[in-house]
mmCIF file of C-alpha atoms in Angstrom:
data_model
loop_
_atom_site.group_PDB
_atom_site.id
_atom_site.type_symbol
_atom_site.label_atom_id
_atom_site.label_comp_id
_atom_site.label_asym_id
_atom_site.label_seq_id
_atom_site.Cartn_x
_atom_site.Cartn_y
_atom_site.Cartn_z
ATOM 1 C CA MET A 1 12.469 -6.108 26.592
ATOM 2 C CA ASN A 2 8.572 -7.495 27.974
ATOM 3 C CA THR A 3 9.306 -11.436 28.815
ATOM 4 C CA ARG A 4 6.148 -12.274 29.711
ATOM 5 C CA LEU A 5 4.855 -12.401 26.679
ATOM 6 C CA LYS A 6 3.611 -15.388 25.095
ATOM 7 C CA HIS A 7 2.889 -15.845 21.434
ATOM 8 C CA TRP A 8 4.810 -12.141 20.961
ATOM 9 C CA LYS A 9 8.363 -11.179 20.921
ATOM 10 C CA GLU A 10 8.786 -7.085 21.067
ATOM 11 C CA ALA A 11 10.054 -5.134 18.021
ATOM 12 C CA ALA A 12 10.388 -1.873 15.934
ATOM 13 C CA THR A 13 10.491 -0.597 13.137
ATOM 14 C CA LEU A 14 11.137 2.195 11.164
ATOM 15 C CA ILE A 15 9.775 3.716 7.386
ATOM 16 C CA LEU A 16 12.200 6.438 6.392
ATOM 17 C CA ALA A 17 11.049 8.621 3.619
ATOM 18 C CA ALA A 18 13.873 11.128 2.528
ATOM 19 C CA GLY A 19 14.063 13.899 -0.482
ATOM 20 C CA HIS A 20 15.024 13.260 -3.506
ATOM 21 C CA LYS A 21 18.955 12.734 -4.268
ATOM 22 C CA ARG A 22 20.074 12.070 -7.605
ATOM 23 C CA GLY A 23 23.011 8.790 -7.001
ATOM 24 C CA ALA A 24 24.294 5.103 -7.546
ATOM 25 C CA ASP A 25 21.430 3.817 -4.830
ATOM 26 C CA SER A 26 17.936 4.798 -6.507
ATOM 27 C CA LEU A 27 15.440 2.590 -7.863
ATOM 28 C CA SER A 28 14.761 5.269 -10.463
ATOM 29 C CA THR A 29 14.586 9.272 -11.200
ATOM 30 C CA PRO A 30 11.451 11.019 -11.132
ATOM 31 C CA ASP A 31 11.949 14.481 -11.386
ATOM 32 C CA PHE A 32 10.858 16.683 -8.344
ATOM 33 C CA ALA A 33 6.825 17.822 -7.986
ATOM 34 C CA CYS A 34 3.646 16.935 -6.258
ATOM 35 C CA SER A 35 0.706 15.812 -7.377
ATOM 36 C CA GLN A 36 -3.031 15.301 -6.545
ATOM 37 C CA SER A 37 -3.785 12.471 -4.556
ATOM 38 C CA PRO A 38 -4.656 8.903 -6.242
ATOM 39 C CA PHE A 39 -8.283 9.138 -9.163
ATOM 40 C CA LYS A 40 -10.208 7.129 -10.999
ATOM 41 C CA THR A 41 -9.336 6.347 -15.136
ATOM 42 C CA GLU A 42 -11.893 4.245 -16.975
ATOM 43 C CA GLY A 43 -12.643 2.800 -13.756
ATOM 44 C CA ARG A 44 -9.691 1.721 -12.408
ATOM 45 C CA ARG A 45 -7.743 3.909 -9.829
ATOM 46 C CA GLN A 46 -4.169 5.502 -10.553
ATOM 47 C CA VAL A 47 -1.645 6.512 -8.574
ATOM 48 C CA PRO A 48 0.678 9.451 -9.155
ATOM 49 C CA HIS A 49 4.045 8.584 -10.534
ATOM 50 C CA LEU A 50 5.791 12.383 -9.599
ATOM 51 C CA PHE A 51 6.678 11.244 -5.467
ATOM 52 C CA ASP A 52 9.780 13.855 -4.406
ATOM 53 C CA TYR A 53 11.208 11.253 -1.965
ATOM 54 C CA ASN A 54 11.447 7.751 -1.709
ATOM 55 C CA VAL A 55 10.688 5.716 0.869
ATOM 56 C CA LEU A 56 13.899 3.045 2.224
ATOM 57 C CA LEU A 57 13.390 -0.936 2.014
ATOM 58 C CA LEU A 58 15.545 -3.952 2.329
ATOM 59 C CA LYS A 59 15.644 -6.905 0.987
ATOM 60 C CA ARG A 60 16.018 -10.062 3.997
ATOM 61 C CA SER A 61 18.468 -12.573 2.889
ATOM 62 C CA SER A 62 17.337 -15.836 1.337
ATOM 63 C CA LYS A 63 18.366 -18.232 4.162
ATOM 64 C CA SER A 64 16.138 -15.411 7.273
ATOM 65 C CA GLY A 65 13.665 -17.671 9.819
ATOM 66 C CA PHE A 66 10.953 -15.183 8.560
ATOM 67 C CA MET A 67 10.013 -13.783 5.475
ATOM 68 C CA PRO A 68 13.221 -14.996 3.956
ATOM 69 C CA ASN A 69 13.361 -12.976 0.361
ATOM 70 C CA ALA A 70 10.490 -10.317 2.229
ATOM 71 C CA TYR A 71 11.637 -6.787 1.329
ATOM 72 C CA VAL A 72 10.956 -4.710 4.506
ATOM 73 C CA PHE A 73 11.165 -1.518 6.318
ATOM 74 C CA PRO A 74 14.183 -1.395 8.087
ATOM 75 C CA GLY A 75 14.119 -2.484 12.463
ATOM 76 C CA GLY A 76 14.187 -5.717 13.716
ATOM 77 C CA MET A 77 13.965 -7.828 18.004
ATOM 78 C CA VAL A 78 13.464 -5.675 20.775
ATOM 79 C CA ASP A 79 16.936 -6.351 22.479
ATOM 80 C CA SER A 80 17.633 -5.527 26.472
ATOM 81 C CA SER A 81 20.120 -3.528 26.192
ATOM 82 C CA ASP A 82 17.528 -0.704 24.151
ATOM 83 C CA PHE A 83 15.644 -1.030 28.088
ATOM 84 C CA SER A 84 19.450 -0.282 29.456
ATOM 85 C CA SER A 85 19.615 1.925 32.972
ATOM 86 C CA GLU A 86 23.073 3.607 31.138
ATOM 87 C CA TRP A 87 21.164 4.933 28.296
ATOM 88 C CA LEU A 88 20.161 7.196 31.649
ATOM 89 C CA ASP A 89 23.272 8.571 31.486
ATOM 90 C CA VAL A 90 23.249 9.525 27.499
ATOM 91 C CA PHE A 91 19.130 11.120 27.954
ATOM 92 C CA LYS A 92 21.266 13.219 30.890
ATOM 93 C CA ALA A 93 19.468 16.366 29.839
ATOM 94 C CA PHE A 94 15.844 14.828 28.888
ATOM 95 C CA THR A 95 15.383 12.822 32.244
ATOM 96 C CA ASN A 96 12.707 15.256 33.924
ATOM 97 C CA SER A 97 11.498 16.050 30.951
ATOM 98 C CA PRO A 98 8.092 13.279 30.718
ATOM 99 C CA ASN A 99 9.335 10.413 28.799
ATOM 100 C CA PHE A 100 13.010 12.312 27.602
ATOM 101 C CA GLY A 101 10.789 15.173 25.617
ATOM 102 C CA LEU A 102 8.585 13.120 22.767
ATOM 103 C CA ARG A 103 5.723 14.366 22.737
ATOM 104 C CA SER A 104 2.478 13.175 24.843
ATOM 105 C CA VAL A 105 -0.247 11.077 22.979
ATOM 106 C CA HIS A 106 -3.156 12.007 23.158
ATOM 107 C CA GLN A 107 -5.193 8.633 23.154
ATOM 108 C CA PRO A 108 -6.600 7.284 26.966
ATOM 109 C CA PRO A 109 -4.217 4.834 28.852
ATOM 110 C CA GLU A 110 -6.876 2.289 28.553
ATOM 111 C CA THR A 111 -6.607 2.044 24.433
ATOM 112 C CA ARG A 112 -3.079 2.799 24.241
ATOM 113 C CA PRO A 113 -1.398 -0.455 22.387
ATOM 114 C CA PRO A 114 -0.031 -2.851 25.044
ATOM 115 C CA ILE A 115 3.922 -2.455 23.576
ATOM 116 C CA PHE A 116 3.158 1.370 24.697
ATOM 117 C CA ALA A 117 1.093 1.072 27.452
ATOM 118 C CA THR A 118 3.168 -1.870 29.816
ATOM 119 C CA ASP A 119 4.149 -0.290 32.922
ATOM 120 C CA ARG A 120 8.211 -0.733 31.863
ATOM 121 C CA LEU A 121 9.071 0.151 35.916
ATOM 122 C CA LYS A 122 7.811 -3.287 37.062
ATOM 123 C CA LEU A 123 9.670 -4.879 34.648
ATOM 124 C CA GLY A 124 12.618 -3.608 36.528
ATOM 125 C CA SER A 125 13.818 -1.247 32.803
ATOM 126 C CA PRO A 126 14.006 2.948 33.669
ATOM 127 C CA ILE A 127 13.531 3.597 29.885
ATOM 128 C CA PRO A 128 10.332 4.376 29.318
ATOM 129 C CA GLY A 129 9.107 1.488 26.075
ATOM 130 C CA GLU A 130 8.010 4.931 24.032
ATOM 131 C CA VAL A 131 11.301 6.122 23.418
ATOM 132 C CA ALA A 132 13.306 2.195 24.276
ATOM 133 C CA PHE A 133 11.558 1.111 21.384
ATOM 134 C CA ARG A 134 12.460 4.125 18.634
ATOM 135 C CA ILE A 135 15.752 3.484 19.903
ATOM 136 C CA CYS A 136 15.913 -0.119 18.955
ATOM 137 C CA ALA A 137 14.274 0.924 15.720
ATOM 138 C CA LEU A 138 17.163 3.270 15.205
ATOM 139 C CA ARG A 139 19.663 0.931 16.705
ATOM 140 C CA GLU A 140 18.024 -1.723 13.520
ATOM 141 C CA THR A 141 18.095 0.930 11.375
ATOM 142 C CA PHE A 142 21.876 1.757 11.181
ATOM 143 C CA GLU A 143 23.157 -1.726 12.162
ATOM 144 C CA GLU A 144 20.694 -2.725 8.335
ATOM 145 C CA SER A 145 21.573 0.117 6.516
ATOM 146 C CA GLY A 146 24.152 2.606 7.834
ATOM 147 C CA VAL A 147 22.070 4.625 7.953
ATOM 148 C CA LEU A 148 21.976 7.245 11.617
ATOM 149 C CA LEU A 149 19.941 9.435 12.679
ATOM 150 C CA PHE A 150 21.870 11.312 15.739
ATOM 151 C CA VAL A 151 22.019 15.007 17.329
ATOM 152 C CA SER A 152 24.896 15.931 18.771
ATOM 153 C CA LYS A 153 25.780 17.315 22.618
ATOM 154 C CA LYS A 154 26.974 20.419 21.632
ATOM 155 C CA GLU A 155 23.508 21.075 20.348
ATOM 156 C CA GLU A 156 21.973 18.909 23.431
ATOM 157 C CA LEU A 157 21.593 21.895 25.452
ATOM 158 C CA SER A 158 19.133 24.324 22.413
ATOM 159 C CA LEU A 159 17.311 21.130 21.670
ATOM 160 C CA LEU A 160 16.078 20.851 25.644
ATOM 161 C CA GLU A 161 15.139 24.272 24.979
ATOM 162 C CA SER A 162 12.594 23.917 21.535
ATOM 163 C CA ILE A 163 11.630 20.618 23.059
ATOM 164 C CA ASN A 164 10.107 22.565 26.251
ATOM 165 C CA GLN A 165 9.038 25.520 24.601
ATOM 166 C CA ARG A 166 6.708 24.567 21.815
ATOM 167 C CA ARG A 167 3.751 23.870 21.357
ATOM 168 C CA THR A 168 2.000 19.898 21.785
ATOM 169 C CA ALA A 169 2.075 19.805 17.882
ATOM 170 C CA ASP A 170 5.568 21.380 16.586
ATOM 171 C CA GLU A 171 8.894 19.583 14.997
ATOM 172 C CA VAL A 172 11.800 19.561 16.516
ATOM 173 C CA LYS A 173 13.715 20.438 13.411
ATOM 174 C CA HIS A 174 17.044 18.430 13.907
ATOM 175 C CA TYR A 175 17.589 16.453 11.368
ATOM 176 C CA LYS A 176 21.214 15.416 11.831
ATOM 177 C CA VAL A 177 22.495 11.993 9.373
ATOM 178 C CA ASN A 178 25.477 10.664 9.062
ATOM 179 C CA GLU A 179 28.081 13.232 9.156
ATOM 180 C CA LEU A 180 29.974 11.415 11.755
ATOM 181 C CA CYS A 181 33.736 10.242 9.804
ATOM 182 C CA SER A 182 32.485 6.657 8.052
ATOM 183 C CA ASP A 183 35.829 4.502 9.194
ATOM 184 C CA GLU A 184 34.615 5.427 12.877
ATOM 185 C CA LEU A 185 31.713 4.615 11.839
ATOM 186 C CA SER A 186 32.000 1.410 10.335
ATOM 187 C CA LYS A 187 34.087 0.037 12.824
ATOM 188 C CA TRP A 188 31.123 1.019 15.505
ATOM 189 C CA ARG A 189 28.788 -0.911 13.011
ATOM 190 C CA THR A 190 30.617 -4.037 13.230
ATOM 191 C CA LEU A 191 30.556 -3.719 16.694
ATOM 192 C CA VAL A 192 26.701 -3.618 16.960
ATOM 193 C CA ASN A 193 26.447 -6.642 15.355
ATOM 194 C CA GLN A 194 28.031 -8.256 17.560
ATOM 195 C CA ASN A 195 26.147 -6.750 20.423
ATOM 196 C CA PRO A 196 23.751 -4.670 20.818
ATOM 197 C CA LEU A 197 25.283 -2.816 24.066
ATOM 198 C CA ASN A 198 28.000 -1.059 22.569
ATOM 199 C CA PHE A 199 24.622 0.820 20.915
ATOM 200 C CA VAL A 200 24.311 3.046 23.952
ATOM 201 C CA ARG A 201 28.347 2.895 24.220
ATOM 202 C CA MET A 202 28.345 4.393 20.520
ATOM 203 C CA CYS A 203 26.438 7.610 21.095
ATOM 204 C CA MET A 204 28.452 7.375 24.784
ATOM 205 C CA GLU A 205 31.760 7.842 22.918
ATOM 206 C CA LEU A 206 31.100 9.618 19.768
ATOM 207 C CA GLU A 207 28.729 11.984 22.449
ATOM 208 C CA VAL A 208 25.810 12.122 20.173
ATOM 209 C CA LEU A 209 22.083 11.364 21.152
ATOM 210 C CA PRO A 210 19.428 9.283 19.326
ATOM 211 C CA ASN A 211 17.324 10.481 17.059
ATOM 212 C CA ILE A 212 14.303 10.202 18.620
ATOM 213 C CA TRP A 213 12.600 12.973 18.026
ATOM 214 C CA ALA A 214 12.237 12.386 14.800
ATOM 215 C CA LEU A 215 10.718 9.324 15.088
ATOM 216 C CA HIS A 216 6.229 9.637 14.648
ATOM 217 C CA GLU A 217 3.656 6.934 16.362
ATOM 218 C CA TRP A 218 2.582 5.089 13.453
ATOM 219 C CA SER A 219 0.852 1.859 13.450
ATOM 220 C CA ASN A 220 1.527 -1.607 15.609
ATOM 221 C CA TRP A 221 1.481 -4.622 13.653
ATOM 222 C CA LEU A 222 1.273 -8.270 15.560
ATOM 223 C CA THR A 223 2.020 -11.135 13.167
ATOM 224 C CA PRO A 224 -1.345 -13.599 12.457
ATOM 225 C CA VAL A 225 -1.235 -17.041 13.703
ATOM 226 C CA LYS A 226 0.639 -20.211 11.345
ATOM 227 C CA LYS A 227 1.571 -18.207 8.026
ATOM 228 C CA TYR A 228 5.232 -16.564 8.456
ATOM 229 C CA GLY A 229 6.667 -19.835 10.878
ATOM 230 C CA ALA A 230 7.216 -20.212 13.727
ATOM 231 C CA LYS A 231 8.132 -16.547 14.700
ATOM 232 C CA ARG A 232 5.790 -13.589 15.915
ATOM 233 C CA PHE A 233 6.485 -10.277 16.536
ATOM 234 C CA ASP A 234 4.537 -7.482 18.115
ATOM 235 C CA THR A 235 6.246 -4.427 16.712
ATOM 236 C CA ALA A 236 5.674 -0.670 16.845
ATOM 237 C CA PHE A 237 6.179 1.418 13.496
ATOM 238 C CA PHE A 238 7.341 4.325 13.227
ATOM 239 C CA MET A 239 7.209 7.179 10.601
ATOM 240 C CA CYS A 240 10.094 9.383 9.920
ATOM 241 C CA CYS A 241 10.675 12.173 7.393
ATOM 242 C CA LEU A 242 14.329 13.814 5.961
ATOM 243 C CA GLU A 243 15.022 16.417 3.545
ATOM 244 C CA GLU A 244 17.247 14.643 2.086
ATOM 245 C CA ARG A 245 18.634 11.137 1.869
ATOM 246 C CA PRO A 246 21.895 9.961 3.423
ATOM 247 C CA HIS A 247 23.930 7.881 1.755
ATOM 248 C CA ALA A 248 23.008 3.527 3.591
ATOM 249 C CA LEU A 249 25.192 0.823 2.791
ATOM 250 C CA GLN A 250 22.843 -3.242 3.912
ATOM 251 C CA ASP A 251 24.951 -5.419 6.263
ATOM 252 C CA GLN A 252 26.291 -8.448 5.227
ATOM 253 C CA LYS A 253 24.261 -11.020 7.326
ATOM 254 C CA GLU A 254 20.449 -10.432 7.498
ATOM 255 C CA ILE A 255 19.898 -8.718 4.243
ATOM 256 C CA GLN A 256 20.719 -9.031 1.202
ATOM 257 C CA HIS A 257 19.949 -5.691 -1.015
ATOM 258 C CA LEU A 258 18.930 -2.256 0.028
ATOM 259 C CA GLN A 259 17.249 0.366 -2.215
ATOM 260 C CA TRP A 260 15.435 3.620 -2.005
ATOM 261 C CA SER A 261 12.528 3.636 -4.737
ATOM 262 C CA THR A 262 9.123 5.876 -4.530
ATOM 263 C CA PRO A 263 5.617 4.934 -3.176
ATOM 264 C CA SER A 264 4.611 4.362 -6.809
ATOM 265 C CA ASP A 265 7.967 2.506 -7.723
ATOM 266 C CA ILE A 266 7.575 -0.593 -5.319
ATOM 267 C CA MET A 267 3.935 -0.874 -5.761
ATOM 268 C CA ARG A 268 4.600 -1.281 -9.976
ATOM 269 C CA SER A 269 7.639 -3.408 -8.505
ATOM 270 C CA PHE A 270 5.571 -5.309 -6.817
ATOM 271 C CA ARG A 271 2.925 -5.744 -9.330
ATOM 272 C CA ALA A 272 5.141 -6.975 -11.468
ATOM 273 C CA ARG A 273 6.277 -9.629 -9.747
ATOM 274 C CA ASN A 274 10.003 -7.458 -9.184
ATOM 275 C CA LEU A 275 9.692 -7.882 -5.560
ATOM 276 C CA TRP A 276 7.735 -8.907 -2.476
ATOM 277 C CA VAL A 277 6.426 -7.526 0.084
ATOM 278 C CA ALA A 278 4.882 -8.192 3.349
ATOM 279 C CA PRO A 279 1.557 -7.695 3.894
ATOM 280 C CA PRO A 280 2.087 -4.020 6.424
ATOM 281 C CA GLN A 281 4.413 -2.888 4.468
ATOM 282 C CA PHE A 282 2.066 -3.493 1.418
ATOM 283 C CA TYR A 283 -1.443 -1.707 3.726
ATOM 284 C CA GLU A 284 1.379 1.202 4.355
ATOM 285 C CA LEU A 285 3.328 2.233 1.468
ATOM 286 C CA SER A 286 -0.968 2.073 -0.213
ATOM 287 C CA ARG A 287 -1.673 4.553 2.504
ATOM 288 C CA MET A 288 1.534 6.036 1.652
ATOM 289 C CA CYS A 289 0.915 6.253 -2.333
ATOM 290 C CA LEU A 290 -1.694 9.356 -1.004
ATOM 291 C CA PHE A 291 1.119 11.475 -0.271
ATOM 292 C CA PRO A 292 3.456 12.089 -3.280
ATOM 293 C CA SER A 293 4.784 15.228 -1.170
ATOM 294 C CA LEU A 294 7.500 14.615 1.302
ATOM 295 C CA SER A 295 6.374 18.082 3.335
ATOM 296 C CA ASP A 296 2.862 17.355 3.590
ATOM 297 C CA LEU A 297 3.860 13.651 4.115
ATOM 298 C CA GLY A 298 6.204 14.653 7.532
ATOM 299 C CA ALA A 299 3.367 16.918 8.491
ATOM 300 C CA PHE A 300 0.268 14.039 8.358
ATOM 301 C CA ALA A 301 3.270 12.391 10.924
ATOM 302 C CA ARG A 302 3.147 14.465 12.551
ATOM 303 C CA GLN A 303 0.683 16.042 14.096
ATOM 304 C CA ARG A 304 -1.316 12.453 14.483
ATOM 305 C CA GLY A 305 1.465 10.873 15.907
ATOM 306 C CA THR A 306 -0.111 12.225 19.444
ATOM 307 C CA ASP A 307 -3.104 11.105 18.799
ATOM 308 C CA GLY A 308 -2.505 7.779 18.970
ATOM 309 C CA CYS A 309 -2.628 3.756 17.123
ATOM 310 C CA GLU A 310 -4.849 0.688 17.540
ATOM 311 C CA GLN A 311 -3.171 -2.383 17.361
ATOM 312 C CA TRP A 312 -3.459 -4.587 14.654
ATOM 313 C CA LEU A 313 -3.547 -8.623 14.837
ATOM 314 C CA PRO A 314 -4.848 -9.456 11.931
ATOM 315 C CA VAL A 315 -7.147 -12.590 11.780
ATOM 316 C CA ILE A 316 -6.463 -15.087 8.941
ATOM 317 C CA PHE A 317 -9.290 -16.619 6.605
ATOM 318 C CA LEU A 318 -9.054 -19.032 4.381
ATOM 319 C CA GLN A 319 -10.589 -19.364 1.865
ATOM 320 C CA ASP A 320 -9.805 -22.677 -1.443
ATOM 321 C CA ASP A 321 -6.536 -21.899 -2.482
ATOM 322 C CA SER A 322 -7.127 -17.842 -1.807
ATOM 323 C CA PHE A 323 -7.395 -16.828 2.789
ATOM 324 C CA MET A 324 -8.730 -13.047 3.852
ATOM 325 C CA SER A 325 -6.906 -11.401 6.896
ATOM 326 C CA VAL A 326 -9.026 -9.767 8.207
ATOM 327 C CA LEU A 327 -8.554 -6.118 10.396
ATOM 328 C CA PRO A 328 -10.249 -4.494 13.837
ATOM 329 C CA GLY A 329 -12.987 -2.483 13.147
ATOM 330 C CA ASP A 330 -14.236 -5.841 9.527
ATOM 331 C CA GLN A 331 -17.830 -7.396 10.548
ATOM 332 C CA LEU A 332 -16.110 -10.414 11.027
ATOM 333 C CA TYR A 333 -13.344 -8.829 13.843
ATOM 334 C CA PRO A 334 -13.726 -11.024 17.188
ATOM 335 C CA SER A 335 -14.641 -8.607 19.615
ATOM 336 C CA ASN A 336 -11.975 -10.579 22.375
ATOM 337 C CA SER A 337 -8.963 -10.920 22.026
ATOM 338 C CA SER A 338 -8.305 -14.845 22.499
ATOM 339 C CA LYS A 339 -10.554 -15.466 19.614
ATOM 340 C CA ALA A 340 -8.688 -12.872 17.185
ATOM 341 C CA ASN A 341 -4.735 -15.065 18.043
ATOM 342 C CA LYS A 342 -6.500 -18.218 16.314
ATOM 343 C CA GLU A 343 -6.451 -19.411 11.914
ATOM 344 C CA LYS A 344 -10.488 -19.549 10.856
ATOM 345 C CA THR A 345 -11.715 -22.221 8.301
ATOM 346 C CA ASN A 346 -14.558 -22.924 6.318
ATOM 347 C CA VAL A 347 -15.845 -19.635 6.333
ATOM 348 C CA GLU A 348 -17.472 -18.052 4.315
ATOM 349 C CA PRO A 349 -17.650 -14.431 5.246
ATOM 350 C CA GLN A 350 -20.387 -11.824 3.838
ATOM 351 C CA ASP A 351 -19.891 -8.969 1.538
ATOM 352 C CA GLY A 352 -21.496 -5.612 0.598
ATOM 353 C CA SER A 353 -21.391 -2.038 0.801
ATOM 354 C CA LYS A 354 -23.110 -1.851 4.475
ATOM 355 C CA SER A 355 -20.603 -4.317 5.716
ATOM 356 C CA ALA A 356 -18.496 -3.204 7.504
ATOM 357 C CA LEU A 357 -14.749 -3.555 6.002
ATOM 358 C CA HIS A 358 -11.061 -3.801 6.395
ATOM 359 C CA ARG A 359 -10.162 -6.283 4.926
ATOM 360 C CA VAL A 360 -6.839 -7.424 2.644
ATOM 361 C CA LEU A 361 -8.384 -10.186 0.075
ATOM 362 C CA ILE A 362 -5.529 -12.174 -1.425
ATOM 363 C CA SER A 363 -5.186 -14.980 -3.974
ATOM 364 C CA ASP A 364 -2.505 -14.565 -5.489
ATOM 365 C CA PRO A 365 0.702 -12.960 -3.104
ATOM 366 C CA TYR A 366 1.413 -9.686 -6.024
ATOM 367 C CA ASN A 367 -2.032 -9.545 -5.934
ATOM 368 C CA PRO A 368 -3.765 -7.654 -3.296
ATOM 369 C CA GLU A 369 -6.765 -5.405 -2.651
ATOM 370 C CA ILE A 370 -7.805 -3.910 0.309
ATOM 371 C CA GLN A 371 -10.663 -3.389 1.119
ATOM 372 C CA VAL A 372 -12.149 -1.088 3.590
ATOM 373 C CA ASN A 373 -15.037 0.979 4.202
ATOM 374 C CA ILE A 374 -14.592 1.708 7.568
ATOM 375 C CA THR A 375 -13.380 5.817 9.587
ATOM 376 C CA PRO A 376 -10.263 4.339 11.003
ATOM 377 C CA LYS A 377 -9.328 5.703 14.504
ATOM 378 C CA TYR A 378 -7.129 8.180 16.259
ATOM 379 C CA ASN A 379 -6.967 10.475 12.710
ATOM 380 C CA HIS A 380 -4.825 8.252 10.584
ATOM 381 C CA THR A 381 -5.556 8.535 6.969
ATOM 382 C CA LEU A 382 -7.273 5.059 4.535
ATOM 383 C CA PRO A 383 -5.149 3.412 2.531
ATOM 384 C CA LEU A 384 -5.914 2.938 -1.722
ATOM 385 C CA ILE A 385 -9.123 0.773 -1.725
ATOM 386 C CA GLY A 386 -9.780 -1.941 -3.981
ATOM 387 C CA PRO A 387 -7.033 -2.995 -6.945
ATOM 388 C CA VAL A 388 -5.336 0.082 -8.538
ATOM 389 C CA ASP A 389 -3.332 0.505 -11.295
ATOM 390 C CA PHE A 390 0.447 1.118 -11.063
ATOM 391 C CA THR A 391 1.221 0.423 -14.550
ATOM 392 C CA THR A 392 -0.498 3.536 -16.159
ATOM 393 C CA LEU A 393 1.979 7.319 -14.861
ATOM 394 C CA VAL A 394 -0.208 9.831 -13.848
#
């Protein structure tokens, strides 16, 4: 972990999408189907109702010091144990492969977000950041939801062989979910919540490897100044697509509710004020609304994951009772990174189709509006743009 950061704490988040499994812990049970991308009807953009996958969301405790009551993806702050040299024993068969067998990112090193570009050896850890942040995302997901994504040591050699033989865009098909004894997992989950270092010890004793290869780099968000309290995070977002939804059980500490739901159901509940999602989650869910098919989402995440990502630090412009969150590429985004770390006041931004726009307008916390006309970097996809009708089902 990087103790030199002045404003932020490093963190990792997992966007976990899984094929529908009819059961008790789903918010809705839509039919299996694939739809086309959102389209316009009478001036309104509509979202397909029929998604063949759900997304895991967790409601933060009302007592949380950061975004209380918000619905978020599982994740949390990096712990020093995520960079522990003990992981070298767990990943012993993979230590001769760059980044423990993760696919190489093509993004030029000088443009990589610091969270990935930082030399961790200089900070005293032999664990690459690409690996440690995936470990963090998997550990936090296990702590908060009980979902443990792993590869058995028995499959280690076949996994290593497939990694060595695959092409850059090939998938490593090892998506093991909770097949371990539930009592054993419950015991270890309690221990990991007590001390994150127990996560590596659990992997040693159960002879499993955290499935870092199932996680694809997706985005990098930084908490803007003064919006969500004193805590600020530099967070790596990863995407993981599972064919079947694993059983999940919320913790009794940080999370007060857990649910699986389709992107459209989440957005509809958001608009109806039944839940509140944080701005990064809103933006990423808006992207996911363009992928009604789990296989399409997984293929896109896998193919795009080696292209890299851009560091996004929203700059807040205050406008009377509302505010505007401006993102990189917008005409108003500061060219100087030090200026991006300041809140703006009394600014009258110009709008217009000829101007570069990449912003979220928030006059109502339950009805944000994305405005963007730039081309996303690193082969990423744009989110849904403008006011969207989530009430009429397509």
